[in-house]
PDB file of C-alpha atoms in Angstrom:
ATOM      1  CA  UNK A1029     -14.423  10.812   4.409  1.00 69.00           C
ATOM      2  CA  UNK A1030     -13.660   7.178   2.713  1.00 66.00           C
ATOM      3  CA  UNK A1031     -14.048   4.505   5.105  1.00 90.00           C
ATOM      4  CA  UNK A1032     -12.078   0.901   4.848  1.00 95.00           C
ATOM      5  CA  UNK A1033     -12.622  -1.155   7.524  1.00 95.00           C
ATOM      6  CA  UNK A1034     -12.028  -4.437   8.323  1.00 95.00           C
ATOM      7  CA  UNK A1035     -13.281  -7.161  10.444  1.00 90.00           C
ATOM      8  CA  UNK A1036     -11.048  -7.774  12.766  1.00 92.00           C
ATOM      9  CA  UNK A1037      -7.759  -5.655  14.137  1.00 93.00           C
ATOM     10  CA  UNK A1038      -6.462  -9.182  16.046  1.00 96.00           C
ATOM     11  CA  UNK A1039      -6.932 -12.490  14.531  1.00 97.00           C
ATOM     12  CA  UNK A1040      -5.604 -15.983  16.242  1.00 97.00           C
ATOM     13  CA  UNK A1041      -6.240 -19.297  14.240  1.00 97.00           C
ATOM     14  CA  UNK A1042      -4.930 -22.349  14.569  1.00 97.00           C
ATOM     15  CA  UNK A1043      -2.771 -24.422  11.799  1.00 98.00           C
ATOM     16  CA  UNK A1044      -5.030 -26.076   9.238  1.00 97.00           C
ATOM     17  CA  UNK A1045      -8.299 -23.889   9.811  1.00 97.00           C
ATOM     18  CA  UNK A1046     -10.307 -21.825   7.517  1.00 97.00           C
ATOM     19  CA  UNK A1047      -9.992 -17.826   7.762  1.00 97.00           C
ATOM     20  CA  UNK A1048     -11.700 -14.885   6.442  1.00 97.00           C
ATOM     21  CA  UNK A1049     -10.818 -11.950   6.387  1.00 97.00           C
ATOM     22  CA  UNK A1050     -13.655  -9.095   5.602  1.00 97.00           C
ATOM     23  CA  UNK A1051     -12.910  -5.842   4.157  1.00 97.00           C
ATOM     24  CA  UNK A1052     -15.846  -2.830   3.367  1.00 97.00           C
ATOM     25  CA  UNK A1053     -15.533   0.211   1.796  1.00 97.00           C
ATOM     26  CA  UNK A1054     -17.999   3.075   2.036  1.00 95.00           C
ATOM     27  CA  UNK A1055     -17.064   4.856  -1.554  1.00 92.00           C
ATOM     28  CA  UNK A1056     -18.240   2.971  -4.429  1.00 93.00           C
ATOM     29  CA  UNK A1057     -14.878   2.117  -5.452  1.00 92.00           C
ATOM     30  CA  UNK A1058     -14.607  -0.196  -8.224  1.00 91.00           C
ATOM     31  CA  UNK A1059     -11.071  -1.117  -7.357  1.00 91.00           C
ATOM     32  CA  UNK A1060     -10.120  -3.268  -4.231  1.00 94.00           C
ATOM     33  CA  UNK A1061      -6.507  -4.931  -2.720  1.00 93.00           C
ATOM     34  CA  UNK A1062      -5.464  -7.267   0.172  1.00 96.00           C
ATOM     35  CA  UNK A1063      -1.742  -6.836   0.638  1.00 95.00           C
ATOM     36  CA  UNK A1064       0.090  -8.426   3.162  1.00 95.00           C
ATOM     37  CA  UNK A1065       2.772  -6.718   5.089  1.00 94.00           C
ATOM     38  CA  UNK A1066       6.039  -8.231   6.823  1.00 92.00           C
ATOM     39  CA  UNK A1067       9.369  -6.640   8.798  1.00 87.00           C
ATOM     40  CA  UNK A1068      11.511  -6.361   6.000  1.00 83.00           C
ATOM     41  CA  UNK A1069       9.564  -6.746   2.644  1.00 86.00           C
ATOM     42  CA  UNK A1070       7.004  -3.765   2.590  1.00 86.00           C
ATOM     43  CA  UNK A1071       3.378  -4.131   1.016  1.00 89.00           C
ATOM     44  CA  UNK A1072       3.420  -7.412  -1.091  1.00 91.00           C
ATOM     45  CA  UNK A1073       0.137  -7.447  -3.212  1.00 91.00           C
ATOM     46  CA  UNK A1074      -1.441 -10.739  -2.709  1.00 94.00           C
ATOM     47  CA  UNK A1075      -4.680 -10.244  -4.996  1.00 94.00           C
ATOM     48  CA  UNK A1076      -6.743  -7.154  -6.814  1.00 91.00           C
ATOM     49  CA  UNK A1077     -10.348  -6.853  -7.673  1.00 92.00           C
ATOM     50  CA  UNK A1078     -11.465  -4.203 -10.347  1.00 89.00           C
ATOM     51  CA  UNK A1079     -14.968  -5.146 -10.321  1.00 90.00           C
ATOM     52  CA  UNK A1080     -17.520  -7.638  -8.934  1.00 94.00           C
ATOM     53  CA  UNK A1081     -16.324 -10.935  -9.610  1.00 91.00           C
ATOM     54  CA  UNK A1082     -13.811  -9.985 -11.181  1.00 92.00           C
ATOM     55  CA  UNK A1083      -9.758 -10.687  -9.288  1.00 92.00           C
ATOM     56  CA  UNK A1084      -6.301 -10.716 -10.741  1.00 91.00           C
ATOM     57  CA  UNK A1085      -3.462 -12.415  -8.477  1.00 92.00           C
ATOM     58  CA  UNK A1086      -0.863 -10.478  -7.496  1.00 89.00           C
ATOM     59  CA  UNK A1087       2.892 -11.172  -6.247  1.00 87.00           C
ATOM     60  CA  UNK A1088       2.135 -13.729  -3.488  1.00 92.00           C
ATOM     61  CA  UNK A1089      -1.339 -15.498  -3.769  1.00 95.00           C
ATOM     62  CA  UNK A1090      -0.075 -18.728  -3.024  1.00 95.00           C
ATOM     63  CA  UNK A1091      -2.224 -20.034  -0.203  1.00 96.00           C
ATOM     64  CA  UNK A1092      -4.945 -17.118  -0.415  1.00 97.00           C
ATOM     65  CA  UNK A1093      -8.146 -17.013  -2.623  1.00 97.00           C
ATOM     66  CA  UNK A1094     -10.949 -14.508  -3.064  1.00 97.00           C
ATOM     67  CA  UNK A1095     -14.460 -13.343  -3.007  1.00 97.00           C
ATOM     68  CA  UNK A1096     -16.019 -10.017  -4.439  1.00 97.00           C
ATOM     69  CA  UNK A1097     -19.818 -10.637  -4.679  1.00 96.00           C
ATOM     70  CA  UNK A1098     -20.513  -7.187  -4.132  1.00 96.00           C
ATOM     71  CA  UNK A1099     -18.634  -3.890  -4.743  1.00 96.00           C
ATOM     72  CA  UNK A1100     -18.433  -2.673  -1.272  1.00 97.00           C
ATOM     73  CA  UNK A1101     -17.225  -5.426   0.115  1.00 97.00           C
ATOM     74  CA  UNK A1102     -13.621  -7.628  -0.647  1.00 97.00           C
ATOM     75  CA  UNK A1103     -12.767 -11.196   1.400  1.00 97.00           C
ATOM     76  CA  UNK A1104      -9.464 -12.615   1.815  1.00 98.00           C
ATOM     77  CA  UNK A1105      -9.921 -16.548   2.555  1.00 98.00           C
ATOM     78  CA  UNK A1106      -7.212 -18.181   3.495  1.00 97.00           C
ATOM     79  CA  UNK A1107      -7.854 -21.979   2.927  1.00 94.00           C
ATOM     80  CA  UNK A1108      -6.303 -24.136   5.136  1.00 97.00           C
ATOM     81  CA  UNK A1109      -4.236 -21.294   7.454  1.00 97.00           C
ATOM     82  CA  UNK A1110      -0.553 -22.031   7.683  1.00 97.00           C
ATOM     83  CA  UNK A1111       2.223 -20.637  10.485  1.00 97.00           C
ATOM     84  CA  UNK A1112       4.179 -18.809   7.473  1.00 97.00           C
ATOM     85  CA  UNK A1113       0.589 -17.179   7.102  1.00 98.00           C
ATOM     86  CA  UNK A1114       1.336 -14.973  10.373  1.00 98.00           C
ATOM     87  CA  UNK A1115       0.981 -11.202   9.257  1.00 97.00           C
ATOM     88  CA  UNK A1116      -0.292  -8.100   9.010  1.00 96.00           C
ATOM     89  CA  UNK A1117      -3.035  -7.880   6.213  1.00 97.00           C
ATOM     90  CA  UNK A1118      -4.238  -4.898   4.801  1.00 96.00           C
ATOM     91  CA  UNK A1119      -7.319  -4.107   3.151  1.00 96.00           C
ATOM     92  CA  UNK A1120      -7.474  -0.718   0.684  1.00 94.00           C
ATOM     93  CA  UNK A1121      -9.699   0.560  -2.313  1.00 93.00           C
ATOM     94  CA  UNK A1122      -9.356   3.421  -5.038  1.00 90.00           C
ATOM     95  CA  UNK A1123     -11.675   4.261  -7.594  1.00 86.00           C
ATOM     96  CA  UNK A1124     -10.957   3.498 -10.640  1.00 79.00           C
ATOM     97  CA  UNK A1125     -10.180   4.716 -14.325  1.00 75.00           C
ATOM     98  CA  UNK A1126      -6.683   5.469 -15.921  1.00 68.00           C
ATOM     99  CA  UNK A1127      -3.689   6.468 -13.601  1.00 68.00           C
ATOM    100  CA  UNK A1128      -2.576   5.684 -10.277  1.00 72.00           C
ATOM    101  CA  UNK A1129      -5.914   6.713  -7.741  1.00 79.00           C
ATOM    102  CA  UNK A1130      -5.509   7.246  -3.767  1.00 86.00           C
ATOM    103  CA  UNK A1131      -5.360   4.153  -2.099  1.00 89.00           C
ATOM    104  CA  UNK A1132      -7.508   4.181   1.393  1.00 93.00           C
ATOM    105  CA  UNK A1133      -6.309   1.448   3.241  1.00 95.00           C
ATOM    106  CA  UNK A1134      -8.222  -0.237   6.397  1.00 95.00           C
ATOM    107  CA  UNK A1135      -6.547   0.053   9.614  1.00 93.00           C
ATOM    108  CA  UNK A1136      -4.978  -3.794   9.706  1.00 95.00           C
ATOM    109  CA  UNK A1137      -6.232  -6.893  10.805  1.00 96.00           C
ATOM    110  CA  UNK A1138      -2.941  -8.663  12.651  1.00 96.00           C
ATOM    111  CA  UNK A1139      -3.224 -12.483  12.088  1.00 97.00           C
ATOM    112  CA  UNK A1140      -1.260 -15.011  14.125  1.00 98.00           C
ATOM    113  CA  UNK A1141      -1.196 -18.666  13.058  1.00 98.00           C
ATOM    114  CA  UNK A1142      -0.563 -21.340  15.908  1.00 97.00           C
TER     115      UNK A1142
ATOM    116  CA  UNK B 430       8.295  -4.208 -14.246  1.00 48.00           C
ATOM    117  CA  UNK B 431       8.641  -1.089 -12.288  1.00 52.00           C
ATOM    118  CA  UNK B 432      10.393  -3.118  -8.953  1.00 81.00           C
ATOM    119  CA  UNK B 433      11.460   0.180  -6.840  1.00 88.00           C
ATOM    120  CA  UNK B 434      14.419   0.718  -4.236  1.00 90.00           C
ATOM    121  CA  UNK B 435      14.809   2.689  -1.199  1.00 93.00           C
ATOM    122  CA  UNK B 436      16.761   3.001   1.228  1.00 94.00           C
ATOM    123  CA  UNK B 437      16.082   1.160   5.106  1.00 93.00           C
ATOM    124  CA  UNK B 438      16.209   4.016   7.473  1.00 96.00           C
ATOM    125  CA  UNK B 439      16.786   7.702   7.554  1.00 97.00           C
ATOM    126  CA  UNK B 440      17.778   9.733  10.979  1.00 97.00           C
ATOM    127  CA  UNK B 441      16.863  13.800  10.723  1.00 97.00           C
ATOM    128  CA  UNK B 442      16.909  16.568  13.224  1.00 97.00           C
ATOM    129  CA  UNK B 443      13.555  18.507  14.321  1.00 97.00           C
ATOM    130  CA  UNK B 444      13.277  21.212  11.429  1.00 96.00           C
ATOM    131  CA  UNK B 445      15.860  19.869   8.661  1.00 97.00           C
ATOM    132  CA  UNK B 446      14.530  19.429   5.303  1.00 97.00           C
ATOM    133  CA  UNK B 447      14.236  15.876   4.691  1.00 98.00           C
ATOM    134  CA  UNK B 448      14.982  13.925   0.765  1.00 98.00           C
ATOM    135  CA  UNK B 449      13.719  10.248   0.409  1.00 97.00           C
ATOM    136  CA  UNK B 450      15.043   8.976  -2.925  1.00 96.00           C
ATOM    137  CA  UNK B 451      13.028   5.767  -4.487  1.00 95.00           C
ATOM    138  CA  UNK B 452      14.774   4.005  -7.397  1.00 94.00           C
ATOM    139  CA  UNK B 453      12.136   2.273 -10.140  1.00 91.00           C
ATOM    140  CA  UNK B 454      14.698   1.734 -13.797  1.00 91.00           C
ATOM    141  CA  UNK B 455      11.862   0.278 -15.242  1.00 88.00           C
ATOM    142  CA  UNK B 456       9.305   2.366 -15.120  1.00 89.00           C
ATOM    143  CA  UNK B 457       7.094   2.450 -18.101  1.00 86.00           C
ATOM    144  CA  UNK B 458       5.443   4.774 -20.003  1.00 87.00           C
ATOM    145  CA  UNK B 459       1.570   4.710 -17.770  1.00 83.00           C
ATOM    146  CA  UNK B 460       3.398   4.069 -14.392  1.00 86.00           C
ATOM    147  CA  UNK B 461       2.816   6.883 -11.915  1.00 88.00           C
ATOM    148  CA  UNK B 462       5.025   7.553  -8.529  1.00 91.00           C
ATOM    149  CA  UNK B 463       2.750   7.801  -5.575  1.00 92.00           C
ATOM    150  CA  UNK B 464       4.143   8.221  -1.841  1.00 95.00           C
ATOM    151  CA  UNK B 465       2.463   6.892   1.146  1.00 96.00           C
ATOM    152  CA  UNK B 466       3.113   7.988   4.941  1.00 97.00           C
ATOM    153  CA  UNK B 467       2.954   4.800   7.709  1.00 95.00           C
ATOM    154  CA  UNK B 468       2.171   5.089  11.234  1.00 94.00           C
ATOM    155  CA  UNK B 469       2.690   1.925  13.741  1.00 88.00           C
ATOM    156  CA  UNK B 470      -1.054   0.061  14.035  1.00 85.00           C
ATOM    157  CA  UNK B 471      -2.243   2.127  10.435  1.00 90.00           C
ATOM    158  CA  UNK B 472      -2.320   1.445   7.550  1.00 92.00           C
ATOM    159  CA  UNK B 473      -0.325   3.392   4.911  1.00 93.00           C
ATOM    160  CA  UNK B 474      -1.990   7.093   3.918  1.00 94.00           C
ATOM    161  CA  UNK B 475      -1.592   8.789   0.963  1.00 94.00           C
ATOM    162  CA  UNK B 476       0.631  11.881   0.927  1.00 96.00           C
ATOM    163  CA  UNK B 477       1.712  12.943  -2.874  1.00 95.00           C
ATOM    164  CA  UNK B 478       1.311  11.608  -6.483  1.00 93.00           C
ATOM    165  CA  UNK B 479       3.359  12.219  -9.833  1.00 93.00           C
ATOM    166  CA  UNK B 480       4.062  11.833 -13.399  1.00 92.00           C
ATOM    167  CA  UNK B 481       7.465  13.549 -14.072  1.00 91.00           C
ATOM    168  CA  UNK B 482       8.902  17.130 -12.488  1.00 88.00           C
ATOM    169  CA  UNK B 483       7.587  18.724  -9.764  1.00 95.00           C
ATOM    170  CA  UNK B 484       4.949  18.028  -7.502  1.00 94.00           C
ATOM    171  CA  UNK B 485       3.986  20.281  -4.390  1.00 95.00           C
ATOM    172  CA  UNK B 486       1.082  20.393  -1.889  1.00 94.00           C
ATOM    173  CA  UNK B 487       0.825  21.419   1.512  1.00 93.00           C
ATOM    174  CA  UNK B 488       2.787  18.147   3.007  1.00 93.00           C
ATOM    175  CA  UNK B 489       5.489  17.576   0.773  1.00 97.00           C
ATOM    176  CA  UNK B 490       7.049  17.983  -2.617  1.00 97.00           C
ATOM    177  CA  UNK B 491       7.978  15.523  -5.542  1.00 97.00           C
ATOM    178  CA  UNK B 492      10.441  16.063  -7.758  1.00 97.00           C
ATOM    179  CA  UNK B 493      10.789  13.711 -10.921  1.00 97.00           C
ATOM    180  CA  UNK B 494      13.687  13.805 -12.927  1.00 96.00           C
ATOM    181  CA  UNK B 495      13.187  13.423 -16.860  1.00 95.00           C
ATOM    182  CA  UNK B 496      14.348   9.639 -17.129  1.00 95.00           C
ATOM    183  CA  UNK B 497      11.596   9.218 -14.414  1.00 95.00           C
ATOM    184  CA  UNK B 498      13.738   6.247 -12.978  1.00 94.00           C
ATOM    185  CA  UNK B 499      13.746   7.749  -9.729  1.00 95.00           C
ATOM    186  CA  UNK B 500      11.946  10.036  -7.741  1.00 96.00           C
ATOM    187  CA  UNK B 501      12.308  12.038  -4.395  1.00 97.00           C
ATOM    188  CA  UNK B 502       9.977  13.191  -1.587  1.00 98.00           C
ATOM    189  CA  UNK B 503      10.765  16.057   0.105  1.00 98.00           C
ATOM    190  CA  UNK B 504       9.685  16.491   3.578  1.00 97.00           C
ATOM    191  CA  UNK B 505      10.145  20.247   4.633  1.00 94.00           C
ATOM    192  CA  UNK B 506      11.349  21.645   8.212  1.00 93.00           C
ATOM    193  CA  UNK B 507      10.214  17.857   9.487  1.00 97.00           C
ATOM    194  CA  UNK B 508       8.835  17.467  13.259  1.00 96.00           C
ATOM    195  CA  UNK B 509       8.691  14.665  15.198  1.00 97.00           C
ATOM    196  CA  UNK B 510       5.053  13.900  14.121  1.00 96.00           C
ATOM    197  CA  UNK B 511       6.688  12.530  10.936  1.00 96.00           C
ATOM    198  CA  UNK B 512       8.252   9.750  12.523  1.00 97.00           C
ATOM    199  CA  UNK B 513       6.965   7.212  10.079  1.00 97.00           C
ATOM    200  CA  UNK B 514       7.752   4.727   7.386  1.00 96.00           C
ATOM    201  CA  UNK B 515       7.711   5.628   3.758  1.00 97.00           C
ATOM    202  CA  UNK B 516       6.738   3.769   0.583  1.00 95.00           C
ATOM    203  CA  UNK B 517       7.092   4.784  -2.993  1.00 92.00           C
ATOM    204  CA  UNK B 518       3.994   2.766  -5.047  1.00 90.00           C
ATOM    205  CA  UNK B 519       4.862   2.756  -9.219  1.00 88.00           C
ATOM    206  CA  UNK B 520       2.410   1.477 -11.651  1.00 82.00           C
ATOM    207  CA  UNK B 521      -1.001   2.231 -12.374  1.00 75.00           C
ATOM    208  CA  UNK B 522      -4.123   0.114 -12.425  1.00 66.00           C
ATOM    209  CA  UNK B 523      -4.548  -1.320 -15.686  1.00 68.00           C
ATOM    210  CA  UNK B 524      -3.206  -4.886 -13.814  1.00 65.00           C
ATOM    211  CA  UNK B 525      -2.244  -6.735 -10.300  1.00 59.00           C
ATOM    212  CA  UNK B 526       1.464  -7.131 -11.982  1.00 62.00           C
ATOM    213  CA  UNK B 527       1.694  -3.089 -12.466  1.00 68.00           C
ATOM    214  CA  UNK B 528       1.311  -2.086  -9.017  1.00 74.00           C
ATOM    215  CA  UNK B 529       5.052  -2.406  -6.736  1.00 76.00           C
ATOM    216  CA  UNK B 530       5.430  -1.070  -3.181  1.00 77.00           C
ATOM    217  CA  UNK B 531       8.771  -0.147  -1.590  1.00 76.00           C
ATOM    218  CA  UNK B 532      10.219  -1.861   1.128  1.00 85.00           C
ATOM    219  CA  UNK B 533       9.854   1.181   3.052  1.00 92.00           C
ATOM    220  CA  UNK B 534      12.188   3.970   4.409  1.00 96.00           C
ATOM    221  CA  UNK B 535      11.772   4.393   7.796  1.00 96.00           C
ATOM    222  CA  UNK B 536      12.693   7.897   8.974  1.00 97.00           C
ATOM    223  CA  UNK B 537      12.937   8.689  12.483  1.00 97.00           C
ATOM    224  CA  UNK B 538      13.038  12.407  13.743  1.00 97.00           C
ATOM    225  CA  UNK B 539      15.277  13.275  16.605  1.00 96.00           C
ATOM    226  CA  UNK B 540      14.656  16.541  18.904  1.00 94.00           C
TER     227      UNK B 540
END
């Protein structure tokens, strides 16, 4: 079975400090996402990795930046966290090649900015 | 850009056949239609991927019409196991900017 996890299912920060959010996948997948997810708005990509070192924003990375040193594993860093930061974040990873692969997502890592 | 539509919420009765319709205009020539099943607390599984016509395994069916700028998931004789939120996913992976998620129906089974 793939594996995603993720660091942590609960998450509370405070305004201004520096998050990370850890993501591992047990597949060799060469493809990996953080997504963000809000009442009302769905999945919102917020950056994609297709190989080490190698990220392309997505709709929202405003605020967010990334790490990919190795393929198994995919960080989310938020810089300096904000209150509109609150969320659900959501890790996933497909292998990749031409079409539209399985996503495997992580089970969620719920952060709350105070 | 392959932005998709669909609608809020969806009500059913315990053994109805169940349609979820997802709206994408734009879809472009590479873009495939995936579907993906949410529970509360989980993150969003995988249930059924297609190009264009049918589409059938043992959860659900997808039927694609020519134009390809929709697409529906049929839910067969649904339980109350399949409580869930759905999201239609259109693009494929050739970029960041070709991959759109729904907003999400979310279909709630009644006994």
């Amino acid at each position: 079975d793939v594996k995603v996890t993720q660091s942590s299912r609960y998450l509370v920060k405070r305004t201004g400090e520096k998050v990370f959010l850890e993501c591992v996948q047990d597949m060799d997948h060469e493809n990996m996402f953080w997504y963000r997810q809000d009442p009302g708005l769905g999945l919102r990509l917020i950056y994609f990795s297709y190989d080490v070192k190698m990220k392309e924003k997505g709709d929202i990375p405003e605020g967010y930046s990334v790490s990919r040193e190795k393929k198994e594993r995919f960080s989310l860093i938020l810089e300096s966290a904000s209150t509109n930061q609150t969320s659900m974040y959501l890790c996933a990873s497909t292998q990749g090649g031409q079409g539209l692969h399985e996503q495997y997502f992580g089970p969620g890592t719920r952060l709350t900015v105070t | 850009l392959a932005k998709t539509t669909q609608p809020i919420s969806m009500d059913s009765y315990e053994g109805q056949e169940v349609n979820i319709t997802c709206s994408h205009n734009n879809i472009a020539t590479n873009d495939y239609i995936t579907w993906y099943q949410q529970f509360p607390s989980q993150g969003p599984r995988f249930i059924i991927q297609g190009y264009k016509t049918k589409v059938t395994n043992e959860v659900a069916s997808l039927f694609i019409p020519a134009d390809r700028k929709s697409s529906t998931l049929s839910l067969p004789r649904v339980s109350l196991s399949d409580t869930a939120v759905y999201y239609c996913l259109v693009g494929d992976y050739t970029g960041a900017n070709n991959l759109f998620f729904g907003t999400g129906t979310r279909l709630t089974v009644i006994p």
